[in-house]
Amino acid sequence: MGTATTEKTKGAEGAEAIRAILEAHPGAGRDALIPVLQEVQEQQGFLSKEAVVQIGRHLKLPASKIYGVATFYNQFRFQPKGKYHIMLCRGTACHVKGSQRLLSSIVKLLNLQPGQTSRDRLFSLEVVACMGACGLAPVVSVNGEFYAKVTPRKLAEMIQECRQKERGDVSN
Amino acid sequence: MFEIEVDGRKIQANEGETILTVLRREGVQVPTLCFMEGLLPSGACRMCVVEAEGMPALVPSCSYPAAAGMKLKTRSPKVLAARRTVLELLMANHPDDCLYCSRSGKCDLQNLSQEMGIRGRRFPATRTPQDADVSSPSIVRDPEKCVLCGKCVRVCEEIQGVSAIDFVGRGSRAHVGTAFDQGLNVSSCVNCGQCILACPTGALAERSYIDQVIAALADPSKTVVVQHAPAVSVTLAEEFGVKPGKDVDGQMVAALRRVGFKRVFDTSFTADLTIMEEGSELVHRVQTGGALPMLTSCSPGWIKFIEQFYPDLLPNVSTCKSPQQMMGALIKSFWAEREKIDPASIVSVSIMPCTAKKFECSREEMGRGGVADVDYVLTTRELGQLLRIFGVDVATIAPETADTPFGERTTAGKIFGASGGVMEAAVRTAHVLITGQEMGDLKIQPLRGQKGIKELHAKIGDLEVGAAVASGLANARKLLDEVRAGRKDLQFIEIMTCPGGCVGGGGQPIGTDQAKVRARMGALYQIDRDEASRVSHKNQHVQRLYQEFLGKPLGEKSHHLLHTHYQKREVLI
């Protein structure tokens, strides 16, 4: 019950924050959609259903249209980021160096598709086109920290480490 | 006016016309998939390409304006190869299950493949498996059969002003979906089914209840009765290849009996009843200062629409149930009592031109004590299917009349099937309620025809009457926005979800277009011209129903059985 209340307060705060963003775009129409989506995601970490409805009311756009636009671009996500946000590079150099194998193993290890967050909110996965570190290919980053020349085995160890850290946190 | 050359022939074109318009007028057949009459072209499918001299690439004729001196080739090898390749690429990601497809025989993709003589799969690509959305009580979406032409998206947005669906994702993952890819049942979809009529393939279809109806008919413990809507008798023949505009009311009644329904009732009877109740409600509102303008409530797509988008205007909606639900309620109360049948053992089926009626009959408030008033709704298309399954030939069967006590109808109830018909029927009866006299000429021309919004301003007795009629929910939006903005000259507004009203309903035969809608309307007004009983208040059986059972319009029994309430609906809009 405590959690429910927190979620509710969070929701109200979120709506307030989004309102502030929307107020900075008075009288905006559909051409303002992408900047607004970017600002809301920046603030909230993702685009919630409530946020999309709220944006739609302001810009006079149906939710389906906003969802359509947002899913066209890789940058928008619809679930909150996990405690460990994993970015996997699928750029050319990383592809040549075997990032497809990394992707399949991470999907299997975490039971997650790109764009999703695990149910315990611990991990989230994002696939990006290039991180500009091609010399280190294949590259994976966890919460902004880069890991070079990653192999599926190394990846499994990284995830294991995160989980161990979590267990430590809990026992502390 | 200027000249262009098409395949070596000189033809005339007008400023602002697209190449396709000119070609079609001249009898040059150009295949299309995404083209929609009356809407802005999208140029998505590329089936309609032609070669224009001096242009570097083929041009889509649906969206390219004709220009003076243009030299076009519509059947050069380059054009034919391009069209063929477009089709073959679409088919590369399309299931090969035409044998089992609900759209087989009426599928644009299948027809084009036949017309172009395609005899094999040229691109053996692996198909993307996608789940069908079976969440809606009205509409089933199978994205595997979708060719991404976007017609459903456009009809939902531009004609209906709903925008429940749009293109989602990009590239090979692009698909048509709702906001957040949720089920249609929790989206802003109003179940109108116009997307089904627009769809060129089997990607959209009604949720069929034929199997359940056949099972009920075979169950000796059930009494299966049926009602049929005013707009079905003028379209059913099309399902059997007859050209639009033929009324087969009597044959349909006979066919329904042949199939095994115990009683065949006419929903036009409860349409007449609706006029009695709704007319009285309007008079009551005018006299007591109730919410005006009053809005009609027969069209369930429209009801869901207003619950979602204009909840502030819900007090203006008539509390009358739709004719389908009035009939349903009467069958399981008055008729069940009279025939001494347990309402729970009655299976009440209705034949509707409408997919939203399937949703309507499942609404919680449309029943009593856990027993739904209407159990299954079949569309005109499904009735065609049912009759074919049972081998009943509508063409040769001798006409019969519907059953008492809900079989008699006036032509006022019958014209409910056309946009403006409810209003025309209401004005005919209102004239008597206000002046005590019948109208001289019962035909009200301003309320007829295919215009999206029609208005009537007339003096009835001493009363200035303002009435408006809208069909297609985007048109309804225009009227409602005016009312919200304070427009005061209207007392009564009729709104039908589908363009042209029920004759253009989402449950009508595939291939419905504006010309067919016109022919079907013509058939309804022909009935109104030919028959003698043309005003709802003179329906003898409606009068008897009031005497024997209901008491008076808006009375306690009516309130209990024939009226309902609405509520604001939270969906992702």
CSV table of N, CA and C in Angstrom, one decimal, chain A residues 94-146:
chain,number,residue,atom,x,y,z
A,94,CYS,N,31.1,-2.5,-34.4
A,94,CYS,CA,30.7,-3.5,-33.4
A,94,CYS,C,30.0,-4.7,-34.0
A,95,HIS,N,29.3,-4.4,-35.1
A,95,HIS,CA,28.6,-5.5,-35.8
A,95,HIS,C,29.7,-6.5,-36.3
A,96,VAL,N,30.7,-5.9,-37.0
A,96,VAL,CA,31.8,-6.7,-37.6
A,96,VAL,C,32.5,-7.5,-36.4
A,97,LYS,N,32.6,-6.9,-35.3
A,97,LYS,CA,33.2,-7.6,-34.2
A,97,LYS,C,32.3,-8.5,-33.3
A,98,GLY,N,31.1,-8.7,-33.8
A,98,GLY,CA,30.2,-9.7,-33.2
A,98,GLY,C,29.2,-9.2,-32.2
A,99,SER,N,28.7,-7.9,-32.4
A,99,SER,CA,27.7,-7.4,-31.4
A,99,SER,C,26.3,-8.1,-31.5
A,100,GLN,N,26.1,-8.8,-32.7
A,100,GLN,CA,24.8,-9.5,-32.8
A,100,GLN,C,24.8,-10.6,-31.8
A,101,ARG,N,25.9,-11.3,-31.6
A,101,ARG,CA,26.0,-12.4,-30.6
A,101,ARG,C,25.8,-11.8,-29.2
A,102,LEU,N,26.3,-10.6,-29.0
A,102,LEU,CA,26.1,-10.0,-27.7
A,102,LEU,C,24.7,-9.7,-27.4
A,103,LEU,N,24.0,-9.2,-28.5
A,103,LEU,CA,22.6,-8.9,-28.3
A,103,LEU,C,21.8,-10.1,-28.0
A,104,SER,N,22.0,-11.2,-28.8
A,104,SER,CA,21.2,-12.4,-28.5
A,104,SER,C,21.5,-12.9,-27.1
A,105,SER,N,22.8,-12.9,-26.7
A,105,SER,CA,23.0,-13.4,-25.3
A,105,SER,C,22.4,-12.5,-24.2
A,106,ILE,N,22.4,-11.2,-24.4
A,106,ILE,CA,21.9,-10.3,-23.4
A,106,ILE,C,20.3,-10.5,-23.3
A,107,VAL,N,19.7,-10.7,-24.5
A,107,VAL,CA,18.3,-10.9,-24.6
A,107,VAL,C,17.9,-12.2,-23.8
A,108,LYS,N,18.8,-13.2,-24.0
A,108,LYS,CA,18.5,-14.4,-23.3
A,108,LYS,C,18.8,-14.4,-21.8
A,109,LEU,N,19.9,-13.7,-21.5
A,109,LEU,CA,20.3,-13.6,-20.0
A,109,LEU,C,19.3,-12.9,-19.2
A,110,LEU,N,18.8,-11.8,-19.8
A,110,LEU,CA,17.9,-10.9,-19.0
A,110,LEU,C,16.5,-11.1,-19.3
A,111,ASN,N,16.2,-11.9,-20.4
A,111,ASN,CA,14.8,-12.0,-20.9
A,111,ASN,C,14.2,-10.7,-21.2
A,112,LEU,N,15.0,-9.9,-21.9
A,112,LEU,CA,14.6,-8.5,-22.2
A,112,LEU,C,14.7,-8.3,-23.7
A,113,GLN,N,13.8,-7.5,-24.3
A,113,GLN,CA,14.0,-7.0,-25.6
A,113,GLN,C,14.5,-5.6,-25.6
A,114,PRO,N,15.2,-5.1,-26.6
A,114,PRO,CA,15.6,-3.7,-26.6
A,114,PRO,C,14.4,-2.8,-26.3
A,115,GLY,N,14.7,-1.8,-25.4
A,115,GLY,CA,13.6,-0.8,-25.1
A,115,GLY,C,12.9,-1.2,-23.8
A,116,GLN,N,13.1,-2.5,-23.4
A,116,GLN,CA,12.3,-2.9,-22.2
A,116,GLN,C,13.2,-2.8,-20.9
A,117,THR,N,12.4,-2.9,-19.8
A,117,THR,CA,13.0,-2.9,-18.5
A,117,THR,C,12.6,-4.2,-17.7
A,118,SER,N,13.5,-4.8,-17.0
A,118,SER,CA,13.1,-6.0,-16.3
A,118,SER,C,12.1,-5.7,-15.2
A,119,ARG,N,11.3,-6.7,-14.9
A,119,ARG,CA,10.2,-6.5,-14.0
A,119,ARG,C,10.7,-6.0,-12.6
A,120,ASP,N,11.9,-6.5,-12.2
A,120,ASP,CA,12.4,-6.0,-10.9
A,120,ASP,C,13.0,-4.6,-11.0
A,121,ARG,N,12.9,-4.0,-12.2
A,121,ARG,CA,13.4,-2.6,-12.5
A,121,ARG,C,14.9,-2.5,-12.3
A,122,LEU,N,15.6,-3.7,-12.4
A,122,LEU,CA,17.1,-3.7,-12.2
A,122,LEU,C,17.8,-3.4,-13.5
A,123,PHE,N,17.4,-4.0,-14.6
A,123,PHE,CA,18.1,-3.8,-15.8
A,123,PHE,C,17.1,-3.3,-16.9
A,124,SER,N,17.7,-2.4,-17.7
A,124,SER,CA,17.0,-2.0,-19.0
A,124,SER,C,18.0,-2.1,-20.1
A,125,LEU,N,17.5,-2.3,-21.3
A,125,LEU,CA,18.4,-2.5,-22.4
A,125,LEU,C,18.0,-1.5,-23.5
A,126,GLU,N,19.1,-0.9,-24.1
A,126,GLU,CA,18.9,0.0,-25.2
A,126,GLU,C,19.9,-0.3,-26.3
A,127,VAL,N,19.4,-0.4,-27.5
A,127,VAL,CA,20.4,-0.7,-28.6
A,127,VAL,C,20.6,0.7,-29.3
A,128,VAL,N,21.9,1.0,-29.5
A,128,VAL,CA,22.2,2.3,-30.1
A,128,VAL,C,23.0,2.0,-31.4
A,129,ALA,N,23.0,3.0,-32.3
A,129,ALA,CA,23.7,2.8,-33.6
A,129,ALA,C,25.2,3.0,-33.5
A,130,CYS,N,25.7,3.9,-32.8
A,130,CYS,CA,27.2,4.0,-32.6
A,130,CYS,C,27.5,4.8,-31.4
A,131,MET,N,28.5,4.4,-30.7
A,131,MET,CA,28.8,5.2,-29.5
A,131,MET,C,30.1,6.0,-29.7
A,132,GLY,N,30.7,5.9,-30.9
A,132,GLY,CA,31.9,6.6,-31.2
A,132,GLY,C,33.1,6.1,-30.6
A,133,ALA,N,33.1,4.8,-30.3
A,133,ALA,CA,34.3,4.2,-29.7
A,133,ALA,C,34.6,2.9,-30.5
A,134,CYS,N,34.7,3.1,-31.8
A,134,CYS,CA,34.8,1.9,-32.7
A,134,CYS,C,36.1,1.2,-32.4
A,135,GLY,N,37.1,1.9,-32.0
A,135,GLY,CA,38.4,1.2,-31.7
A,135,GLY,C,38.3,0.1,-30.6
A,136,LEU,N,37.2,0.3,-29.8
A,136,LEU,CA,37.1,-0.7,-28.7
A,136,LEU,C,36.0,-1.7,-29.0
A,137,ALA,N,35.6,-1.8,-30.2
A,137,ALA,CA,34.5,-2.7,-30.6
A,137,ALA,C,34.7,-4.1,-30.2
A,138,PRO,N,33.6,-4.9,-29.8
A,138,PRO,CA,32.3,-4.4,-29.6
A,138,PRO,C,32.1,-3.7,-28.2
A,139,VAL,N,31.4,-2.6,-28.2
A,139,VAL,CA,31.3,-1.8,-26.9
A,139,VAL,C,29.9,-2.0,-26.3
A,140,VAL,N,29.9,-2.0,-24.9
A,140,VAL,CA,28.7,-2.0,-24.2
A,140,VAL,C,28.9,-1.0,-23.1
A,141,SER,N,27.9,-0.2,-22.7
A,141,SER,CA,28.1,0.7,-21.6
A,141,SER,C,27.0,0.4,-20.6
A,142,VAL,N,27.4,0.4,-19.3
A,142,VAL,CA,26.4,0.3,-18.2
A,142,VAL,C,26.4,1.6,-17.4
A,143,ASN,N,25.3,2.2,-17.3
A,143,ASN,CA,25.2,3.5,-16.7
A,143,ASN,C,26.3,4.5,-17.0
A,144,GLY,N,26.6,4.5,-18.3
A,144,GLY,CA,27.6,5.4,-18.8
A,144,GLY,C,29.0,5.0,-18.8
A,145,GLU,N,29.2,3.9,-18.1
A,145,GLU,CA,30.6,3.3,-18.0
A,145,GLU,C,30.9,2.4,-19.2
A,146,PHE,N,31.9,2.6,-19.9
A,146,PHE,CA,32.2,1.8,-21.2
A,146,PHE,C,32.9,0.5,-20.9
